[in-house]
PDB file of C-alpha atoms in Angstrom:
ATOM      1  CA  UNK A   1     160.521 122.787  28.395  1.00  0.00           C
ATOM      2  CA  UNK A   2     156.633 122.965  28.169  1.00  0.00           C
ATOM      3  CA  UNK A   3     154.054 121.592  30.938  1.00  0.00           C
ATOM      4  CA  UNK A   4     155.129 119.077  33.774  1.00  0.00           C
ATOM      5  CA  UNK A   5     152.258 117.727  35.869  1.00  0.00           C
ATOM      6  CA  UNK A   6     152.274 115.408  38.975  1.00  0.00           C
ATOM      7  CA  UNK A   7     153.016 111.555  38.696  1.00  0.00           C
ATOM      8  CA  UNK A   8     153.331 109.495  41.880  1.00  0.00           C
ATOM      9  CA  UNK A   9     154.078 106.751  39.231  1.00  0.00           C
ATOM     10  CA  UNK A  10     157.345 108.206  37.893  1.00  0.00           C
ATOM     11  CA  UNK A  11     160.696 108.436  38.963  1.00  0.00           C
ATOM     12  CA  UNK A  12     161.319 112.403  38.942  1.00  0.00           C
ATOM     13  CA  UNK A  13     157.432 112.783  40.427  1.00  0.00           C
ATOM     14  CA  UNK A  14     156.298 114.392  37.205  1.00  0.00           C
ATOM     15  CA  UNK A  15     155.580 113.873  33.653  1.00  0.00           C
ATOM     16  CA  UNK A  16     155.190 115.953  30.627  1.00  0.00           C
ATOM     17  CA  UNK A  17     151.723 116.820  29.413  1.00  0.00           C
ATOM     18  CA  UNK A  18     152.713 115.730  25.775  1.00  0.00           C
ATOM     19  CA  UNK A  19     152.158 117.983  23.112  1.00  0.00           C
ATOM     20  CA  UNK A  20     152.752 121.107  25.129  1.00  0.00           C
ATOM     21  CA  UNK A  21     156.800 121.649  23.982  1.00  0.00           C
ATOM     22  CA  UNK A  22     157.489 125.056  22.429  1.00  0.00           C
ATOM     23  CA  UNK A  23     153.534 125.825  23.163  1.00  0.00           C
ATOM     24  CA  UNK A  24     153.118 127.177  26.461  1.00  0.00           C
ATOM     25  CA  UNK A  25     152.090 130.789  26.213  1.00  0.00           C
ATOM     26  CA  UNK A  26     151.626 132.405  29.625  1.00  0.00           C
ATOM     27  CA  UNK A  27     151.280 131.112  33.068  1.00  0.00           C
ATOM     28  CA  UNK A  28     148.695 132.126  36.027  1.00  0.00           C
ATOM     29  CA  UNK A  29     148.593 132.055  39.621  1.00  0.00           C
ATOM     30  CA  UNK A  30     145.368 131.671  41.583  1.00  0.00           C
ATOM     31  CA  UNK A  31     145.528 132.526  45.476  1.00  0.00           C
ATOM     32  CA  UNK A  32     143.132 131.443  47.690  1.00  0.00           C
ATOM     33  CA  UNK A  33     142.345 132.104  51.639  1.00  0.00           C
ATOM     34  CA  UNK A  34     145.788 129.753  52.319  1.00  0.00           C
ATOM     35  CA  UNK A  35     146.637 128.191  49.518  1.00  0.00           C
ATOM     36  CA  UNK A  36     147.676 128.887  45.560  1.00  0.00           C
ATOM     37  CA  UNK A  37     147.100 127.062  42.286  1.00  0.00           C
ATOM     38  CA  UNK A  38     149.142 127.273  38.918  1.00  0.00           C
ATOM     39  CA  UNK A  39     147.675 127.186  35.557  1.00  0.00           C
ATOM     40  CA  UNK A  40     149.374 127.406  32.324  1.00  0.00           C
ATOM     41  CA  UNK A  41     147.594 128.431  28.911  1.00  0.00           C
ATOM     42  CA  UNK A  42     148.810 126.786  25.902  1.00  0.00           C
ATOM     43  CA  UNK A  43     148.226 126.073  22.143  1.00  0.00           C
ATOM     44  CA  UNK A  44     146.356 123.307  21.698  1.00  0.00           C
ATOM     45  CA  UNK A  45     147.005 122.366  17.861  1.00  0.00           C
ATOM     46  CA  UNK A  46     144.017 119.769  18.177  1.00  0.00           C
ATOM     47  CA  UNK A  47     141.616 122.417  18.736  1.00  0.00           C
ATOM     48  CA  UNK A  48     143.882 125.320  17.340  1.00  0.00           C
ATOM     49  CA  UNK A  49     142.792 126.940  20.571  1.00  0.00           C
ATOM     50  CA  UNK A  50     144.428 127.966  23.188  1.00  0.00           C
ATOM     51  CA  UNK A  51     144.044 125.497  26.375  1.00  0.00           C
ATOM     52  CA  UNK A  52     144.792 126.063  30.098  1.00  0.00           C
ATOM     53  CA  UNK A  53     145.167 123.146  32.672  1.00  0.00           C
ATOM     54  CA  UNK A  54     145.686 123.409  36.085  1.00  0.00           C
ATOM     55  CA  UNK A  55     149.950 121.884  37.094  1.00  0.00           C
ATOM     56  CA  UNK A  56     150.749 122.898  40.458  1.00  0.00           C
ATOM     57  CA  UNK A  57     149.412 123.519  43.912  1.00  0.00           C
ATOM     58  CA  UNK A  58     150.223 124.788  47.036  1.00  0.00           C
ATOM     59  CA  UNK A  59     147.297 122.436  48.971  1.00  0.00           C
ATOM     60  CA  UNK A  60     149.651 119.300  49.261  1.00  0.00           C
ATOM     61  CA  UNK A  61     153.071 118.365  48.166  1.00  0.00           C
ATOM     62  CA  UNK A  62     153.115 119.145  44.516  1.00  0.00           C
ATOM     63  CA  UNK A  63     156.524 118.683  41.840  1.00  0.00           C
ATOM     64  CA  UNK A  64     154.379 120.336  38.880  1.00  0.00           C
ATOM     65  CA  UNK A  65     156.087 123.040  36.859  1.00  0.00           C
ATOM     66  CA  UNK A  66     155.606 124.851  33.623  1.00  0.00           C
ATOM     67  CA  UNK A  67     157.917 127.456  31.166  1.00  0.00           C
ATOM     68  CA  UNK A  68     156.691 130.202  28.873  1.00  0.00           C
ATOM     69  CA  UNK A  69     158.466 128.915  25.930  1.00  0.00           C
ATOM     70  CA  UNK A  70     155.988 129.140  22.821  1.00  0.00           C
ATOM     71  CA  UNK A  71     157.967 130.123  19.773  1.00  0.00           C
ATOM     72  CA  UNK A  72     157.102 132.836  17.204  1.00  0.00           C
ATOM     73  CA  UNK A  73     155.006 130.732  14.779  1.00  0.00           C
ATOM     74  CA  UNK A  74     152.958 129.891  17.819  1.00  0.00           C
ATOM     75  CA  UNK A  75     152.853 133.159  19.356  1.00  0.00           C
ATOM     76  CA  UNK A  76     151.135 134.510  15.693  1.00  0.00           C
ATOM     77  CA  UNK A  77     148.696 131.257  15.730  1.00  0.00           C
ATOM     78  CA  UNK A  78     147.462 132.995  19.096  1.00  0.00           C
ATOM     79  CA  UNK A  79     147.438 136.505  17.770  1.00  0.00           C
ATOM     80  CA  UNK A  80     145.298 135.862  15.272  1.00  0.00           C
ATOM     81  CA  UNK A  81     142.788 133.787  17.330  1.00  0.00           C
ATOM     82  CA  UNK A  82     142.228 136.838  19.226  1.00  0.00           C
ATOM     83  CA  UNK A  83     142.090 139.045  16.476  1.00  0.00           C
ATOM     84  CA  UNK A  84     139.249 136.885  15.217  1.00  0.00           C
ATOM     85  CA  UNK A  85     137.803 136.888  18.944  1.00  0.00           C
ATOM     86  CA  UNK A  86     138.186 140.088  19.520  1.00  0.00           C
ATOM     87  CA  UNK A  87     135.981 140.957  15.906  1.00  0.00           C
ATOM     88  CA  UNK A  88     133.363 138.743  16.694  1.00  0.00           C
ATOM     89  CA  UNK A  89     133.146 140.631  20.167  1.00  0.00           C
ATOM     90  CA  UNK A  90     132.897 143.608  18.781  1.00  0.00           C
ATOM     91  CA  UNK A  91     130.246 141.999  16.085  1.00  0.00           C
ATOM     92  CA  UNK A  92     128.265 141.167  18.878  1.00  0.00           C
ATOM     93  CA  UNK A  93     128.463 144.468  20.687  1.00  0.00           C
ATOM     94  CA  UNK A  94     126.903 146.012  17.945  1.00  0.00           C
ATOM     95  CA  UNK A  95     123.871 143.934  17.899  1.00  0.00           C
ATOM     96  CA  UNK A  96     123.507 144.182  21.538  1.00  0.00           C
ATOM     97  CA  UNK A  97     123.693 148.352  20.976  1.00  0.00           C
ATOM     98  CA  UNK A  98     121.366 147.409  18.246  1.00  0.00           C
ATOM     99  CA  UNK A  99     118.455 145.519  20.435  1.00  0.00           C
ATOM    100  CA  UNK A 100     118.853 147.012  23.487  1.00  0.00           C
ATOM    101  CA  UNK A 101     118.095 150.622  21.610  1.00  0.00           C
ATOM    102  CA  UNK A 102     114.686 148.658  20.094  1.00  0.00           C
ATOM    103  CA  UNK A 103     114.063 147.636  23.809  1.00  0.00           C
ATOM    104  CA  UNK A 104     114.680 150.593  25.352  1.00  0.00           C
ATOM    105  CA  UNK A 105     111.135 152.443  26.742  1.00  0.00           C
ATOM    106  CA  UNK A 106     111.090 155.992  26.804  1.00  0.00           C
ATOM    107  CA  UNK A 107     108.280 158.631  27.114  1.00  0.00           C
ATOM    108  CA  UNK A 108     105.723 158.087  24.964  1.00  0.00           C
ATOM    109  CA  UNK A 109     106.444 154.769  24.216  1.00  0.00           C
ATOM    110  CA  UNK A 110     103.671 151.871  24.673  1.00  0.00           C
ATOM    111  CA  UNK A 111     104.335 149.607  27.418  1.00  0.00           C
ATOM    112  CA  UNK A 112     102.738 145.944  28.543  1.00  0.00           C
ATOM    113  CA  UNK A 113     103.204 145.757  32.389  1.00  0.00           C
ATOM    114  CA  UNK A 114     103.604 142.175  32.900  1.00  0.00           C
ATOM    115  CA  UNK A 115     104.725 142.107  36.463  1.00  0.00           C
ATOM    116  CA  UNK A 116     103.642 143.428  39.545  1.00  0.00           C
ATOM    117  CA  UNK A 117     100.157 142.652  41.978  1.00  0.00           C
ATOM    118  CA  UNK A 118      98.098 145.487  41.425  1.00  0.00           C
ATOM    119  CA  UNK A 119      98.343 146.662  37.514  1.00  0.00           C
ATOM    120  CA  UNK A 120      99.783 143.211  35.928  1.00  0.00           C
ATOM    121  CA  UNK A 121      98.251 142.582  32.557  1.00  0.00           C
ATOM    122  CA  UNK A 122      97.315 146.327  31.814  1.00  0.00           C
ATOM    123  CA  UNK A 123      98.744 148.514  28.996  1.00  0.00           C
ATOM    124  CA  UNK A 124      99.319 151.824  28.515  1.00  0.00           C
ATOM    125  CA  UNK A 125     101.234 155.239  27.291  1.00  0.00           C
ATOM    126  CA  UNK A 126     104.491 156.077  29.424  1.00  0.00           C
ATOM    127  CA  UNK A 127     103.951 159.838  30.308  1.00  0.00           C
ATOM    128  CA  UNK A 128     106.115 160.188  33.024  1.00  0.00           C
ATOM    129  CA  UNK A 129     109.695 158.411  34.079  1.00  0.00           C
ATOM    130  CA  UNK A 130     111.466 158.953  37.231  1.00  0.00           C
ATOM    131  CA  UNK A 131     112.843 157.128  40.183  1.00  0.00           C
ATOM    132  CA  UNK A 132     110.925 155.415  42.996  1.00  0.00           C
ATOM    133  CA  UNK A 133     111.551 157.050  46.201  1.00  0.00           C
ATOM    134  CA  UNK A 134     111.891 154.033  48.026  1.00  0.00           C
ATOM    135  CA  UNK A 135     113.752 151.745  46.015  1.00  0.00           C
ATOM    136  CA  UNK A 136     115.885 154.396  43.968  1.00  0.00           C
ATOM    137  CA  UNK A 137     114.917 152.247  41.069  1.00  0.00           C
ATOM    138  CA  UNK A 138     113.638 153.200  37.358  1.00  0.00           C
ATOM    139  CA  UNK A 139     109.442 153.965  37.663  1.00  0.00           C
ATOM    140  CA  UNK A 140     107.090 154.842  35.262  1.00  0.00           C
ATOM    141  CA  UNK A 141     103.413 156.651  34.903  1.00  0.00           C
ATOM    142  CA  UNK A 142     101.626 154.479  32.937  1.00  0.00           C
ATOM    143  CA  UNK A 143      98.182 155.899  31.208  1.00  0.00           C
ATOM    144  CA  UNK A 144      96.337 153.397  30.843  1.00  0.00           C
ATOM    145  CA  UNK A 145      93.183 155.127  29.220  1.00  0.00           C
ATOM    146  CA  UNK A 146      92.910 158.505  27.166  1.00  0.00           C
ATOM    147  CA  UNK A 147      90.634 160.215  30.180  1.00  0.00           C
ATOM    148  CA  UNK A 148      91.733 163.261  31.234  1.00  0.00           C
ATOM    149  CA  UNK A 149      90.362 165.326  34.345  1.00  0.00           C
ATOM    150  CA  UNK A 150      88.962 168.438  34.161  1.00  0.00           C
ATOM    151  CA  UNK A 151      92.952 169.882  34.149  1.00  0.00           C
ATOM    152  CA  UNK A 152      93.469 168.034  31.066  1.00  0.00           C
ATOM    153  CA  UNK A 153      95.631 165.353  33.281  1.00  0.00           C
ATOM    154  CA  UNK A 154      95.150 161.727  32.743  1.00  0.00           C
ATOM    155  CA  UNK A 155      93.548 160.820  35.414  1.00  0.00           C
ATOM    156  CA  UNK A 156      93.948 156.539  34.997  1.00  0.00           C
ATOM    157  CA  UNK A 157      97.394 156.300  35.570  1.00  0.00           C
ATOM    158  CA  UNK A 158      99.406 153.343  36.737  1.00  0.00           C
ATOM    159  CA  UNK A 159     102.593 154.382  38.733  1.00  0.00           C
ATOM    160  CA  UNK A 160     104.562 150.842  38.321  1.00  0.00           C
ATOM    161  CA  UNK A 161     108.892 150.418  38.756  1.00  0.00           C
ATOM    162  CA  UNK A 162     110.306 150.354  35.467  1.00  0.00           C
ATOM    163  CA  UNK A 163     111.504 146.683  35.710  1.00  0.00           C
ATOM    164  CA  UNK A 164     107.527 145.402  35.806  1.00  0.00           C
ATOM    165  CA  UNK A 165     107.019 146.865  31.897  1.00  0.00           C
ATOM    166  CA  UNK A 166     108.142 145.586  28.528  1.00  0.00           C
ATOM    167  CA  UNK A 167     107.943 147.651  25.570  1.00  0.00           C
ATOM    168  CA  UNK A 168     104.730 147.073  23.457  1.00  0.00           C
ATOM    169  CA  UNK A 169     106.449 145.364  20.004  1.00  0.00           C
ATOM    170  CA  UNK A 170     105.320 142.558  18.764  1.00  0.00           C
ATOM    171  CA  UNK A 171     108.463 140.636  18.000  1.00  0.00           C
ATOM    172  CA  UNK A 172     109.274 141.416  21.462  1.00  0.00           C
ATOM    173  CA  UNK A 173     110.446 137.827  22.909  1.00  0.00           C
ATOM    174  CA  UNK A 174     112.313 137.310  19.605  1.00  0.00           C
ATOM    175  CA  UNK A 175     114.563 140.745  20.244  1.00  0.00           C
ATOM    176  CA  UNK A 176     114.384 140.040  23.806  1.00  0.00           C
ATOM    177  CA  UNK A 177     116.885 136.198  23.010  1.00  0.00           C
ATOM    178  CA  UNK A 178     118.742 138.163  20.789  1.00  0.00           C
ATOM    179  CA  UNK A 179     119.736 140.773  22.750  1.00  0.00           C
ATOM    180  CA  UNK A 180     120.797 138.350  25.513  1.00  0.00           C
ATOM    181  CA  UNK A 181     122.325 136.225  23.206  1.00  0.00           C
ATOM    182  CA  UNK A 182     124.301 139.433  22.193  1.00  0.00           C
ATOM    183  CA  UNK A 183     124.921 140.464  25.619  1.00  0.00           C
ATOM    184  CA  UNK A 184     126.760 137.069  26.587  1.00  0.00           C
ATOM    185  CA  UNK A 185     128.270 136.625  22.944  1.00  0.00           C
ATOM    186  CA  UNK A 186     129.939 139.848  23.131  1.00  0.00           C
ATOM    187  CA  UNK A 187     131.466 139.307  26.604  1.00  0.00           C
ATOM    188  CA  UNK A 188     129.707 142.061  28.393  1.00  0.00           C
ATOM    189  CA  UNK A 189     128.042 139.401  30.563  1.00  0.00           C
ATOM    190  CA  UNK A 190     131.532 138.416  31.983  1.00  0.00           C
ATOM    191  CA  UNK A 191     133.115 141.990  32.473  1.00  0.00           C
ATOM    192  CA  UNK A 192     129.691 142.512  34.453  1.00  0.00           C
ATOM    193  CA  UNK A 193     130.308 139.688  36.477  1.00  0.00           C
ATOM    194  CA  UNK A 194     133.850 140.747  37.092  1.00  0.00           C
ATOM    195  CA  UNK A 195     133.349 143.933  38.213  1.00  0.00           C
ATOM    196  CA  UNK A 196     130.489 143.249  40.620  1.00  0.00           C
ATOM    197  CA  UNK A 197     133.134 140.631  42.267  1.00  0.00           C
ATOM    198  CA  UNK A 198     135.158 143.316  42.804  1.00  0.00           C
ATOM    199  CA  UNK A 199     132.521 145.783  44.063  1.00  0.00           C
ATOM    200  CA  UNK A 200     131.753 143.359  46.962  1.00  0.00           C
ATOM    201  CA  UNK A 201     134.688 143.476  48.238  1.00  0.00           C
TER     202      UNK A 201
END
C-alpha cells in the first residue's frame, strides 16, 4: 500500500512516494486552530533511518493517503535503531549528570560573579545560599575578602542571584560546551521544551 501524495498531474490525483511499499511504520495527525495535517514515518533504506513526510491536509482539497504496512524485517530494522538511540541517550545523560555535578556551586565553593551591575568581576567564597525574596530565584552570599567583624562575621559580602556566578574552575568554558552539548545530545533539551509547551497552556 505504502505512501500516496498529491498529483494534480495524474489521473487518480495521487502518486506513490516510491520506495515507501511494505515501509510505512506509523502515521500522525497534527491539528491545528481549523485545520489538520497527516504525516507518515517510514524506513528510509537510503539513510537506514526512519523518515516522515507530510501526505495529507485538511487546508484545501487533498487525495493523499498512507497505510501502516511495514513488514517484520522492517519493523526489527526500526527496533534496533532505537535501541541504538535510545543507548546513546542514555550515554549522554550520564555525561550531562557528570558536568552538571562539576558545575554545580554549593557552600563553600569559589565562585567568579560575572554578571550583574554592582559586584561584576569580583570573586569570592559562597557562605550562604538561599532564595531572593523578590524574584524567588537561587541567591548567594558571596565573601569576597577574609575580614571578619568584631562577631567573627564576614563583613565584605556580596549578596548576588545565583544565576550572576560561575563556579571558580579553570576548565570552566570547556565543561560548560560539554555539558550543553550533553544536555541537547541526550534529549533533555526537547522533553524541556515539551513540557513547558504544555505548561502554558
Amino acid at each position: 500500500m505504502a505512501i500516496y501524495l498529491d498529483c494534480s498531474n495524474s489521473e487518480n490525483g495521487v502518486r506513490l512516494l516510491e520506495g515507501t511499499e511494505g515501509k510505512v511504520l506509523h502515521l500522525k495527525e497534527k491539528n491545528g486552530y481549523h485545520d489538520s495535517d497527516f504525516y507518515a514515518t517510514y524506513w528510509c533504506t537510503e539513510t537506514n533511518a526512519p523518515k516522515t513526510v507530510h501526505y495529507a491536509t485538511t487546508r484545501a482539497a487533498s487525495r493523499g493517503d498512507a497505510f501502516v504496512d511495514a513488514t517484520d524485517e522492517i519493523k526489527a530494522l526500526y527496533d534496533m535503531y532505537n535501541f541504538e538511540k535510545e543507548q546513546i541517550a542514555k550515554m549522554w545523560k550520564k555525561e550531562y549528570d557528570i558536568t552538571s555535578k562539576v558545575l554545580e556551586v554549593v557552600k563553600g565553593n569559589e565562585v567568579d560573579i560575572i554578571r550583574g551591575r554592582k559586584y561584576k568581576g569580583l570573586k569570592g567564597q559562597v557562605i550562604w545560599v538561599g532564595t531572593c525574596n523578590y524574584s524567588n530565584k537561587a541567591k548567594f552570599g558571596v565573601a569576597t575578602s577574609d575580614k571578619k567583624d568584631s562577631k567573627g562575621f564576614y563583613s565584605e559580602v556580596a549578596w548576588v542571584l545565583a544565576e550572576y556566578c560561575q563556579k571558580s574552575i579553570s576548565n570552566y568554558d570547556e565543561i560548560k560546551r560539554r555539558n550543553e552539548e550533553a544536555y541537547h545530545n541526550s534529549g533533555l533539551a526537547f522533553s524541556d521544551a515539551i513540557r513547558s509547551i504544555y505548561s502554558r497552556r
